[in-house]
mmCIF file of C-alpha atoms in Angstrom:
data_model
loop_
_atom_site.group_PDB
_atom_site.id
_atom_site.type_symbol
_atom_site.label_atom_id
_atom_site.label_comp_id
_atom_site.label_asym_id
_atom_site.label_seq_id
_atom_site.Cartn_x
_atom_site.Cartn_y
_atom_site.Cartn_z
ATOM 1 C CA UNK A 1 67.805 156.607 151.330
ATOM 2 C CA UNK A 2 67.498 160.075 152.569
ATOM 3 C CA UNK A 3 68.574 162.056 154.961
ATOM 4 C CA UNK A 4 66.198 161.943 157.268
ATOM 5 C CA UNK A 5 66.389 158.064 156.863
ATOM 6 C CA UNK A 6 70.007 158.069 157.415
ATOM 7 C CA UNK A 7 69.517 159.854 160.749
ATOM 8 C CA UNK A 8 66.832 157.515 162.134
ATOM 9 C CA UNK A 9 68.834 154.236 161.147
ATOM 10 C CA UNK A 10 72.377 155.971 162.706
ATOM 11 C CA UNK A 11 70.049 157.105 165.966
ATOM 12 C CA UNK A 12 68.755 153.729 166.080
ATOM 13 C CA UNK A 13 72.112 151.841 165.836
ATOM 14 C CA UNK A 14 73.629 154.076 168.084
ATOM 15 C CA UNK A 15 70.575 153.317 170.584
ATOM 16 C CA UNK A 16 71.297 149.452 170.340
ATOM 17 C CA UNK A 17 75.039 150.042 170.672
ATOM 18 C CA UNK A 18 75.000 152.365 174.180
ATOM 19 C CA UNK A 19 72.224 150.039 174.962
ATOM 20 C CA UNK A 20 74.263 146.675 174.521
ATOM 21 C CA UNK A 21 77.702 148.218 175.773
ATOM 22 C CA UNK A 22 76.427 149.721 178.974
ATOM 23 C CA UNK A 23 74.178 146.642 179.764
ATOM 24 C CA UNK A 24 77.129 144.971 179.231
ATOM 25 C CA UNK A 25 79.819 147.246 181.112
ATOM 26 C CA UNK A 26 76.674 147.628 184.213
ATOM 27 C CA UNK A 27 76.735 143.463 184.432
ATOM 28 C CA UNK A 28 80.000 142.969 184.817
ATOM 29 C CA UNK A 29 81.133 145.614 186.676
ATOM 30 C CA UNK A 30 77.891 144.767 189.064
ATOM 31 C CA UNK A 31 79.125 141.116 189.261
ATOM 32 C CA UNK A 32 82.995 142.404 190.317
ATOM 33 C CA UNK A 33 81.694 144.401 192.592
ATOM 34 C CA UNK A 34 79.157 141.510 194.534
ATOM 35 C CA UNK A 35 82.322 139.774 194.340
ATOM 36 C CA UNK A 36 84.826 141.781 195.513
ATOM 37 C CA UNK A 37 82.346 142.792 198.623
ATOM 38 C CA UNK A 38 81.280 138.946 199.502
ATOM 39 C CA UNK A 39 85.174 138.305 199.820
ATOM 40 C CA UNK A 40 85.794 141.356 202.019
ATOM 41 C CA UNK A 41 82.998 140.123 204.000
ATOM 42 C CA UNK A 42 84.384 137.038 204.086
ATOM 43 C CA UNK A 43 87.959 138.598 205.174
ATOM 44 C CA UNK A 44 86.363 140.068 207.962
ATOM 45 C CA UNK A 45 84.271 137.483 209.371
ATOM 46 C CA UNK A 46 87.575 134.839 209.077
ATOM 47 C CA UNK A 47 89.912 137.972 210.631
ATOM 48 C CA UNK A 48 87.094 138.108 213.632
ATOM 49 C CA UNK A 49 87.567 134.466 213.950
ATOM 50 C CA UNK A 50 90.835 133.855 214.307
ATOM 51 C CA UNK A 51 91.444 136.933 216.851
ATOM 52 C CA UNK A 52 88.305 135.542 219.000
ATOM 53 C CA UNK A 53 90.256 131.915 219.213
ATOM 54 C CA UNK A 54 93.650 133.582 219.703
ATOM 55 C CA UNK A 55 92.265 135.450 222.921
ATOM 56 C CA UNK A 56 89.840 132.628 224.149
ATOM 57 C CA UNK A 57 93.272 130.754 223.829
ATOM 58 C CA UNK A 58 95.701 132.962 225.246
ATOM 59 C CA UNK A 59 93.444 134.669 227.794
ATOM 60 C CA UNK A 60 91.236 131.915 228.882
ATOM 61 C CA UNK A 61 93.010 128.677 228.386
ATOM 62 C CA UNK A 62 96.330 130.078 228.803
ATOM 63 C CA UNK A 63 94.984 131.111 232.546
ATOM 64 C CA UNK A 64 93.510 127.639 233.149
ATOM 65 C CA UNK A 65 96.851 125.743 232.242
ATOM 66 C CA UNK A 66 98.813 127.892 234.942
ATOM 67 C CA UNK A 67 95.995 126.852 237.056
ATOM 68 C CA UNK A 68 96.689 123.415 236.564
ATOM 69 C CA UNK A 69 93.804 122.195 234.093
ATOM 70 C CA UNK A 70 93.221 123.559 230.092
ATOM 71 C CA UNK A 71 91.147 122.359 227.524
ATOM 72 C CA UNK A 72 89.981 119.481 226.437
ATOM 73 C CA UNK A 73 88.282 117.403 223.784
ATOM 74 C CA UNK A 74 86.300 115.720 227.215
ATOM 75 C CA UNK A 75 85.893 119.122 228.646
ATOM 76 C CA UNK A 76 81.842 118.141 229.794
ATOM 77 C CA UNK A 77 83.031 115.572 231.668
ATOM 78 C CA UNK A 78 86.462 117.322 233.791
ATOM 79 C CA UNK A 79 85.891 119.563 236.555
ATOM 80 C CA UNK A 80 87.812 122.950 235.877
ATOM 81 C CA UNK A 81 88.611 122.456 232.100
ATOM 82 C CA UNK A 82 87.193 123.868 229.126
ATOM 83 C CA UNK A 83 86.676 122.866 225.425
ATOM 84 C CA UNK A 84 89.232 123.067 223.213
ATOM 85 C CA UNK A 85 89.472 126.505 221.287
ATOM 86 C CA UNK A 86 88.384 124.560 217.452
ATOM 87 C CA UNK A 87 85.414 123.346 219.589
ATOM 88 C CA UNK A 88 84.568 126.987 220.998
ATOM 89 C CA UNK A 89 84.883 128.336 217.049
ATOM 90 C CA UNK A 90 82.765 125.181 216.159
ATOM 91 C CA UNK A 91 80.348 126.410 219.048
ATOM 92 C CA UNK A 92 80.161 129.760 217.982
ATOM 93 C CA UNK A 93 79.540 128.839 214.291
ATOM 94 C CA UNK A 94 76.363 127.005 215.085
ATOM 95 C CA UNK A 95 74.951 129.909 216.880
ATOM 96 C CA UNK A 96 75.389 132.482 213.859
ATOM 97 C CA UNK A 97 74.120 129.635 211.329
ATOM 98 C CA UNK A 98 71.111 129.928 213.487
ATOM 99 C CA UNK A 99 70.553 133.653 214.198
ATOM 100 C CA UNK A 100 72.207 135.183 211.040
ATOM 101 C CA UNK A 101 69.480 134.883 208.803
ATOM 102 C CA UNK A 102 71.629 132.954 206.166
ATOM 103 C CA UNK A 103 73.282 136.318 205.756
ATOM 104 C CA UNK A 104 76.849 133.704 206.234
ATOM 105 C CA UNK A 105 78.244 130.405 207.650
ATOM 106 C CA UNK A 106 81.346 129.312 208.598
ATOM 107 C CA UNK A 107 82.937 126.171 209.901
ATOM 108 C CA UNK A 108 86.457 124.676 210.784
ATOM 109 C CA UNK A 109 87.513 122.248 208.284
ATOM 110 C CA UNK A 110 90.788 120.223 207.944
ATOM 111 C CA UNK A 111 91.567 116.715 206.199
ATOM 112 C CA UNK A 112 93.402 116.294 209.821
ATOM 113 C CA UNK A 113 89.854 116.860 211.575
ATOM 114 C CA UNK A 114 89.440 115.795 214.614
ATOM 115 C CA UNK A 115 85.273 116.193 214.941
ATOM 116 C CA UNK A 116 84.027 114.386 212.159
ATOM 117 C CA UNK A 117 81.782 117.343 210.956
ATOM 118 C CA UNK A 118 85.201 119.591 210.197
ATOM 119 C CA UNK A 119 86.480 117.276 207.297
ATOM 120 C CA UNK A 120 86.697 117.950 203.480
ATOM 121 C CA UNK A 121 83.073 117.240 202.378
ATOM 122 C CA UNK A 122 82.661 118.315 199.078
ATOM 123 C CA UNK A 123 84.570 119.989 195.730
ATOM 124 C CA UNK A 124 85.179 123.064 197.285
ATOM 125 C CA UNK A 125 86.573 121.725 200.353
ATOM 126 C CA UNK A 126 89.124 119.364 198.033
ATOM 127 C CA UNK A 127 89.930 122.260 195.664
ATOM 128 C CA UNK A 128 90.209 124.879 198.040
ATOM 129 C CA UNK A 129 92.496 122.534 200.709
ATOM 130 C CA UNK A 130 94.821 121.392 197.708
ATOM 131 C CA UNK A 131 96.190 125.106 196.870
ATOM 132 C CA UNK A 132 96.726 125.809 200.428
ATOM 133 C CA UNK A 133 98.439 122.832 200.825
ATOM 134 C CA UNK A 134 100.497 123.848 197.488
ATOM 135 C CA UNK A 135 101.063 127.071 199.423
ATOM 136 C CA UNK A 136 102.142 125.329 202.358
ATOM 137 C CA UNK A 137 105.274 123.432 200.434
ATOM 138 C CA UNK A 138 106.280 126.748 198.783
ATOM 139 C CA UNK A 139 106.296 128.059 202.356
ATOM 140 C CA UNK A 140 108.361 125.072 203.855
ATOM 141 C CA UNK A 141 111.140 125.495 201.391
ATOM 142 C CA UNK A 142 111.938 128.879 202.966
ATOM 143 C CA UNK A 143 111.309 128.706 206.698
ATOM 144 C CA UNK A 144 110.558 131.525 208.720
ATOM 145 C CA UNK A 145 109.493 132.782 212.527
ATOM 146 C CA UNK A 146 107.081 135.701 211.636
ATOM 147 C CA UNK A 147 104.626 133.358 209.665
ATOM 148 C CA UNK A 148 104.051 133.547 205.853
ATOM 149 C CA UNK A 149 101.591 135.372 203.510
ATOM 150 C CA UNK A 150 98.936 132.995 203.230
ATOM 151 C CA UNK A 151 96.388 133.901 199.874
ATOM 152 C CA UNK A 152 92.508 132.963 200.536
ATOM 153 C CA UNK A 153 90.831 130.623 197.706
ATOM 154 C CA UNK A 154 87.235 131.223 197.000
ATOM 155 C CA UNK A 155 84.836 130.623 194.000
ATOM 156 C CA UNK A 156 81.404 131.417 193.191
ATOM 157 C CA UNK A 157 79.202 128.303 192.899
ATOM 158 C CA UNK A 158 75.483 127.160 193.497
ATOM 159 C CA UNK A 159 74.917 125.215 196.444
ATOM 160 C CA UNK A 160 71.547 124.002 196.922
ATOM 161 C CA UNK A 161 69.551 125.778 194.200
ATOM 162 C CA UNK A 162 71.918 129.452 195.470
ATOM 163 C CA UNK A 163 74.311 131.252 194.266
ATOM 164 C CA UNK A 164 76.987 131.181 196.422
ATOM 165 C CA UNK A 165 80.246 132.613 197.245
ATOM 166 C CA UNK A 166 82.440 129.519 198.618
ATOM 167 C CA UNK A 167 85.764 131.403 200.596
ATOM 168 C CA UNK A 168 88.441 128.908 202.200
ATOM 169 C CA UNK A 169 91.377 130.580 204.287
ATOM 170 C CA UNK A 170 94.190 128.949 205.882
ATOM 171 C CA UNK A 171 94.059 128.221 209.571
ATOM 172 C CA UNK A 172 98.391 127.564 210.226
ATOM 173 C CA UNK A 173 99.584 126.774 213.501
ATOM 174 C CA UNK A 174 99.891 130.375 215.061
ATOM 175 C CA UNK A 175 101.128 129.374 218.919
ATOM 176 C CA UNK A 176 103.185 126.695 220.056
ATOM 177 C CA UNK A 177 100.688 125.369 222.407
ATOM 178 C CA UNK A 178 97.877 124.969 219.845
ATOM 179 C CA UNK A 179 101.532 122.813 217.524
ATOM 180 C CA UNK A 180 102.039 120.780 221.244
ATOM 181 C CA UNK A 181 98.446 119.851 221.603
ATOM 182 C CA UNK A 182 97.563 119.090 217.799
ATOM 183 C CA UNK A 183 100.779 116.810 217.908
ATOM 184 C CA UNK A 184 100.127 114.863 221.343
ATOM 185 C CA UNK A 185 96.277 113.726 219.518
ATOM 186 C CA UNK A 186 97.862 112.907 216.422
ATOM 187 C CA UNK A 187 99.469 110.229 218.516
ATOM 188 C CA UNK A 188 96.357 108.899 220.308
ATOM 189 C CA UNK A 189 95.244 105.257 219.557
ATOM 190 C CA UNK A 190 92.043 107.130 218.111
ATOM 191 C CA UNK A 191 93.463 109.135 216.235
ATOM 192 C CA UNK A 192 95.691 107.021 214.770
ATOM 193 C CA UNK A 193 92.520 104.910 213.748
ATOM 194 C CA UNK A 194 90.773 107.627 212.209
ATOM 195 C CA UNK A 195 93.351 108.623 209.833
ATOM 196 C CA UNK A 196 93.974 105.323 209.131
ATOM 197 C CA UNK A 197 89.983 105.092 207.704
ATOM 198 C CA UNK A 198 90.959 108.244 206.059
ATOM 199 C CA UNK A 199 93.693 106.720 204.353
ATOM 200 C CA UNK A 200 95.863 109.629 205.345
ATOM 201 C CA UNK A 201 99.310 110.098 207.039
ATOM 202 C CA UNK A 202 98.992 108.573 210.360
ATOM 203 C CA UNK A 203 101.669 110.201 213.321
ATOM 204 C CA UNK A 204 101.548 113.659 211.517
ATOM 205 C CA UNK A 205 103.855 116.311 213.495
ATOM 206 C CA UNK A 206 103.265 119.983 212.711
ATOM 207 C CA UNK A 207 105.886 122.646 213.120
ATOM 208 C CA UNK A 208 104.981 126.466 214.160
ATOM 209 C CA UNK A 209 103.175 128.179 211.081
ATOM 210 C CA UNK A 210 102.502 125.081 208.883
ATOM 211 C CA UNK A 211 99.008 124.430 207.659
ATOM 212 C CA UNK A 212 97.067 122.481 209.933
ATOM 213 C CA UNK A 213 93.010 123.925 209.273
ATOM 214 C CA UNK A 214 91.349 126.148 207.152
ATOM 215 C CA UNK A 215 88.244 128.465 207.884
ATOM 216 C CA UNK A 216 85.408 127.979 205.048
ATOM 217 C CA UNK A 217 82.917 130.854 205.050
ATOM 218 C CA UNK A 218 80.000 130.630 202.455
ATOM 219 C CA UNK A 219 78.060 133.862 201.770
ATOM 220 C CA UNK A 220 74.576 133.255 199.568
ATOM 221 C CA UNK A 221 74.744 136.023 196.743
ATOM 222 C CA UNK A 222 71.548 135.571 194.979
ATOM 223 C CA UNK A 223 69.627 137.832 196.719
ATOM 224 C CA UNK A 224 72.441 140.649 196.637
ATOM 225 C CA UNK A 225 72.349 139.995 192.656
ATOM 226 C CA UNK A 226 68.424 140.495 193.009
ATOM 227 C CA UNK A 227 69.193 143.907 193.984
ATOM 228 C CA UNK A 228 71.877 144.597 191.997
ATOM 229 C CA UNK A 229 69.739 143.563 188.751
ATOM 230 C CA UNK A 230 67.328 146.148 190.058
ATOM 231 C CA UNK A 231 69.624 148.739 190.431
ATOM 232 C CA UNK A 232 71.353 148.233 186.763
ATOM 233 C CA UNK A 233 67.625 148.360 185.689
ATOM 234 C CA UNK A 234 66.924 151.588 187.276
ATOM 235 C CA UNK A 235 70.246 152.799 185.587
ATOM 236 C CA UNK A 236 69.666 151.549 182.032
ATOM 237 C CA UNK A 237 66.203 153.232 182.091
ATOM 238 C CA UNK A 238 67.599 156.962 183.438
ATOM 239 C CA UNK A 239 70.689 156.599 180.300
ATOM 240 C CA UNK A 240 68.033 155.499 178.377
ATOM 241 C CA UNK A 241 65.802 158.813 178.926
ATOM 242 C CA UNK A 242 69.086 160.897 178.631
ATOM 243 C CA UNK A 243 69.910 159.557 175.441
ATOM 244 C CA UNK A 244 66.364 159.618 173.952
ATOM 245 C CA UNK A 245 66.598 163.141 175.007
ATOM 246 C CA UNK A 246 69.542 164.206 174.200
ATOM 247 C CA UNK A 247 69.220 162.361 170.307
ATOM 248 C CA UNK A 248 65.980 164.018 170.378
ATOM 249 C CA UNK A 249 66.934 167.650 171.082
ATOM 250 C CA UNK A 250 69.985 166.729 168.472
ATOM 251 C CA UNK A 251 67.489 165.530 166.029
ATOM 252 C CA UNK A 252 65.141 168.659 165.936
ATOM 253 C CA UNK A 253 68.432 171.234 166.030
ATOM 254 C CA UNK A 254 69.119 169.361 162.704
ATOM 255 C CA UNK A 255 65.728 170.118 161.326
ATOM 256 C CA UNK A 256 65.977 173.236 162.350
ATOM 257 C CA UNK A 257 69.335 174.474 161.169
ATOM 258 C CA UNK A 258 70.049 171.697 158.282
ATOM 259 C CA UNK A 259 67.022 169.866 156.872
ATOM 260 C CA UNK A 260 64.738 172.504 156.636
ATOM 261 C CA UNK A 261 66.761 175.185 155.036
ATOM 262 C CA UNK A 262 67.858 172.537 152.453
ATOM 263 C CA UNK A 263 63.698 171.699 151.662
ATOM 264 C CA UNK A 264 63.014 175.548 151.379
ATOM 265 C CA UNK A 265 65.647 175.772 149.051
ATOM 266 C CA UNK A 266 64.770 172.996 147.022
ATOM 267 C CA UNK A 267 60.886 174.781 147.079
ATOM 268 C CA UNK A 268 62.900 177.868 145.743
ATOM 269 C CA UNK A 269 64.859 176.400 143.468
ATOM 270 C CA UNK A 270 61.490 174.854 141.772
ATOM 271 C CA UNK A 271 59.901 178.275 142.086
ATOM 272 C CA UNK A 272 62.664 179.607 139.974
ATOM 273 C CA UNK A 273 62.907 176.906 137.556
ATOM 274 C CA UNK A 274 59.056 177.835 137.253
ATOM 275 C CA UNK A 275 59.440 181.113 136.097
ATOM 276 C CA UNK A 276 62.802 179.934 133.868
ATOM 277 C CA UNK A 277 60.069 177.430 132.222
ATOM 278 C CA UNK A 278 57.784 180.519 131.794
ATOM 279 C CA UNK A 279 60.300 182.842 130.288
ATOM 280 C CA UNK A 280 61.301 180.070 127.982
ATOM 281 C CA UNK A 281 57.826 179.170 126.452
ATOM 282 C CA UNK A 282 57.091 183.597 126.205
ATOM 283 C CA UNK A 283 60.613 183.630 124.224
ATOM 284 C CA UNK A 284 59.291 180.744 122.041
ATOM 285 C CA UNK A 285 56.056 182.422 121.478
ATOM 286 C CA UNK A 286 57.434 185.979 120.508
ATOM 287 C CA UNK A 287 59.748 184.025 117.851
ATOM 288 C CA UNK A 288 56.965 182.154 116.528
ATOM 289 C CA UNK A 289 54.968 185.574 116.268
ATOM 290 C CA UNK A 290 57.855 187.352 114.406
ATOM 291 C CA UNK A 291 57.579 184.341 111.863
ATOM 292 C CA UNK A 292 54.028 185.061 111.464
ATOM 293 C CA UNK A 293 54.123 189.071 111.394
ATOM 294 C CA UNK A 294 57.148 188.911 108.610
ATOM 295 C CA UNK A 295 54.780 186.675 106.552
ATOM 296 C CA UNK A 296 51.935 189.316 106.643
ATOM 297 C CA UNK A 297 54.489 191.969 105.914
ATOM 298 C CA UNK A 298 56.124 190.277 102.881
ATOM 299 C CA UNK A 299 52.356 189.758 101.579
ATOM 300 C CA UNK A 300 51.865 193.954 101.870
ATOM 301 C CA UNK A 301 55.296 194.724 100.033
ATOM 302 C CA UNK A 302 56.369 196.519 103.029
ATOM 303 C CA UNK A 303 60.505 197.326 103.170
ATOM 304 C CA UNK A 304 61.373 194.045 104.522
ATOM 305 C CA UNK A 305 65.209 194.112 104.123
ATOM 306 C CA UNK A 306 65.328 196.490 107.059
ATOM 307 C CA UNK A 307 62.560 194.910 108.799
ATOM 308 C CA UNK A 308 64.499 191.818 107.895
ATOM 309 C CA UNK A 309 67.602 193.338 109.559
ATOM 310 C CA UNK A 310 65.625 194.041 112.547
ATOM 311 C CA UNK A 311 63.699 190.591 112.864
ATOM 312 C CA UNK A 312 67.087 188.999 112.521
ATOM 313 C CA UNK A 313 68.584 190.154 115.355
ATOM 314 C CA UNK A 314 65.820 189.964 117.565
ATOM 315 C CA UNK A 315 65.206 186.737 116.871
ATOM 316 C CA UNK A 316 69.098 186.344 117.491
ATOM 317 C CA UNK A 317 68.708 187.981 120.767
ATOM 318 C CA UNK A 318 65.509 185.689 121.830
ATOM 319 C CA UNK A 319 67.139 182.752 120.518
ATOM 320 C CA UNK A 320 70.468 183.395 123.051
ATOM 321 C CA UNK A 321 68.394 184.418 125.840
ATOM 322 C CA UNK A 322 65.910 181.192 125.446
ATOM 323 C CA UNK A 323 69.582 179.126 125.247
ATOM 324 C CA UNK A 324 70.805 180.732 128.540
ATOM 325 C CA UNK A 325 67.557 180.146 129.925
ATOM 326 C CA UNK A 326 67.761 176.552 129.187
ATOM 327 C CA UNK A 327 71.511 176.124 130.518
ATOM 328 C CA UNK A 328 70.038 177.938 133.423
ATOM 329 C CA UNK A 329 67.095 175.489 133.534
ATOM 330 C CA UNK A 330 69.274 172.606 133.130
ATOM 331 C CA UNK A 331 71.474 173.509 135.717
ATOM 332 C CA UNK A 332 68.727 173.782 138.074
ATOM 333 C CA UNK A 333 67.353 170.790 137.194
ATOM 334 C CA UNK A 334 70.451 168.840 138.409
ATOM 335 C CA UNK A 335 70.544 171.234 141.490
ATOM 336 C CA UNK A 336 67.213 170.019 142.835
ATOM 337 C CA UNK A 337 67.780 166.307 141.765
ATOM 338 C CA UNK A 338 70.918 166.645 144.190
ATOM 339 C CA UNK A 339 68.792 167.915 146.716
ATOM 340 C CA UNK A 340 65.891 165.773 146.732
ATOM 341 C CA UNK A 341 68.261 162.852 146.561
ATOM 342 C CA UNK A 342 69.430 163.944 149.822
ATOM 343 C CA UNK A 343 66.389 164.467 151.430
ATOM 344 C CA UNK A 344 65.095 161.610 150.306
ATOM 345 C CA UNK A 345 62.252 161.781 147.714
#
């Protein structure tokens, strides 16, 4: 193989290899980064949530109970009360499934639901509920009045034919009246039913902070990965034209300064060997003249001892020159083979 076949294979290994790695690197960064922004989405639309219920319950329920009503579960059917603050979040969410565009959802769940709609439905729900719960024992081995650093779960999965991020964040008991109210239902005859269905702990009691919801948001990421792909196709195409450019410009500065020279030196090298060839075969002729001219000579009885002398040595001197010639021939012989070997013919 020569070398301008050794530069096409490396250039076209070296294509494959950018091309593979930065498809590769482009992918997965792309998917980290549709990740990472789905679950500050998420973040935001479960930080929204909570501070909307925490002022609907402070500011708005909070008035009505020094007023001498509240919420309720039956709020439709009491003069002066409201709904409960899970059923104003519940409210809420069923407007921005509607108008969002499927941009997000979000609900209330809770395996101590109260609305039949906010239970654990499905693997996430289950997964998701069982580390916050594992959170909430490590929490209730070391007590505190500030509240605890609750981690959100959340897993990519397809839902319905979609890609979809799946992000579950703890809802604790953040105010003593929302710990109060929870408790006083827990006790209702109802209640008491339900979770016996559910074949859960009937009577629960929650203290401030412990885990008594969780806020599932679910954000659809195909269509963001449409885009991406897009965009990591637009990119591979402009490295693509950089490389082929710059491995072309490489490719003719090496013909220019390295392969070239080396074939016009190999044409000159032939050249010379050429006229070695030549001067060999006129050294060979004169020799086989001076045979034929002392032959005449002896047949005329000329002096031949001198002209003996003097055929000697120039047949002496021919003879050297045709050997040098020939270890000069030789030599460039093996030169060129070395240099077409390289170039490849």
């Amino acid at each position: 193989m020569g070398i301008k076949q050794k530069f096409l294979v490396i250039f076209i290994i070296m294509a494959i290899a950018i091309g593979t790695i930065s498809f590769w690197l482009l992918e997965k960064s792309s998917d980290e980064l549709i990740n990472l922004e789905a679950n500050r989405i998420a973040n935001i639309v479960t930080t929204q949530i909570l501070i909307d219920r925490e002022v609907y319950t402070d500011k708005l329920v909070g008035k009505l109970v020094v007023d001498g009503t509240g919420a309720s579960r039956t709020s439709h059917e009491q003069v002066g009360f409201i709904m409960l603050p899970a059923q104003f979040i519940r409210t809420v969410a069923k407007k921005v499934d509607k108008q969002s565009k499927g941009l997000y959802r979000y609900s209330l769940v809770s395996e101590w639901n109260l609305n039949m709609d906010q239970g654990l439905h499905n693997d996430f729900d289950h997964w998701a509920w069982k580390q916050l719960k594992d959170q909430d024992a490590q929490f209730a081995q070391k007590p505190t009045t500030t509240g605890y650093n609750w981690q959100p779960v959340s897993r990519v999965e397809m839902v319905d034919g979609q890609k979809m991020l799946r992000y579950m964040r703890a809802d604790p008991a953040s105010a003593q009246s929302c710990v109060s109210c929870h408790n006083d239902y827990e006790n209702q005859p109802e209640i008491l039913k339900l979770r016996q269905q559910q074949g859960i702990e009937q009577g629960k009691q929650w203290q401030l902070h412990q885990l008594m919801g969780a806020l599932r948001v679910d954000i659809p990421i195909s269509s963001v990965e449409a885009l991406a792909s897009e965009s990591r196709k637009n990119l591979l195409i402009s490295i693509s034209l950089v490389f082929l450019i710059g491995f072309t410009s490489l490719l003719i500065l090496l013909y220019k300064n390295i392969i070239n020279p080396v074939e016009r030196s190999v044409n000159e090298v032939n050249r010379f060997k050429n006229i070695v060839d030549d001067v060999i075969e006129k050294n060979v002729a004169i020799l086989d003249g001076s045979d034929e001219e002392m032959i005449l000579l002896s047949e005329e009885n000329v002096d031949l001892e001198k002209l003996n002398q003097t055929s000697m040595k120039n047949a002496s001197s021919a003879q050297l020159a045709a050997a040098a010639c020939a270890n000069l021939e030789e030599g460039f012989t093996e030169l060129n083979k070395e240099m077409q070997k390289i170039l490849g013919k």
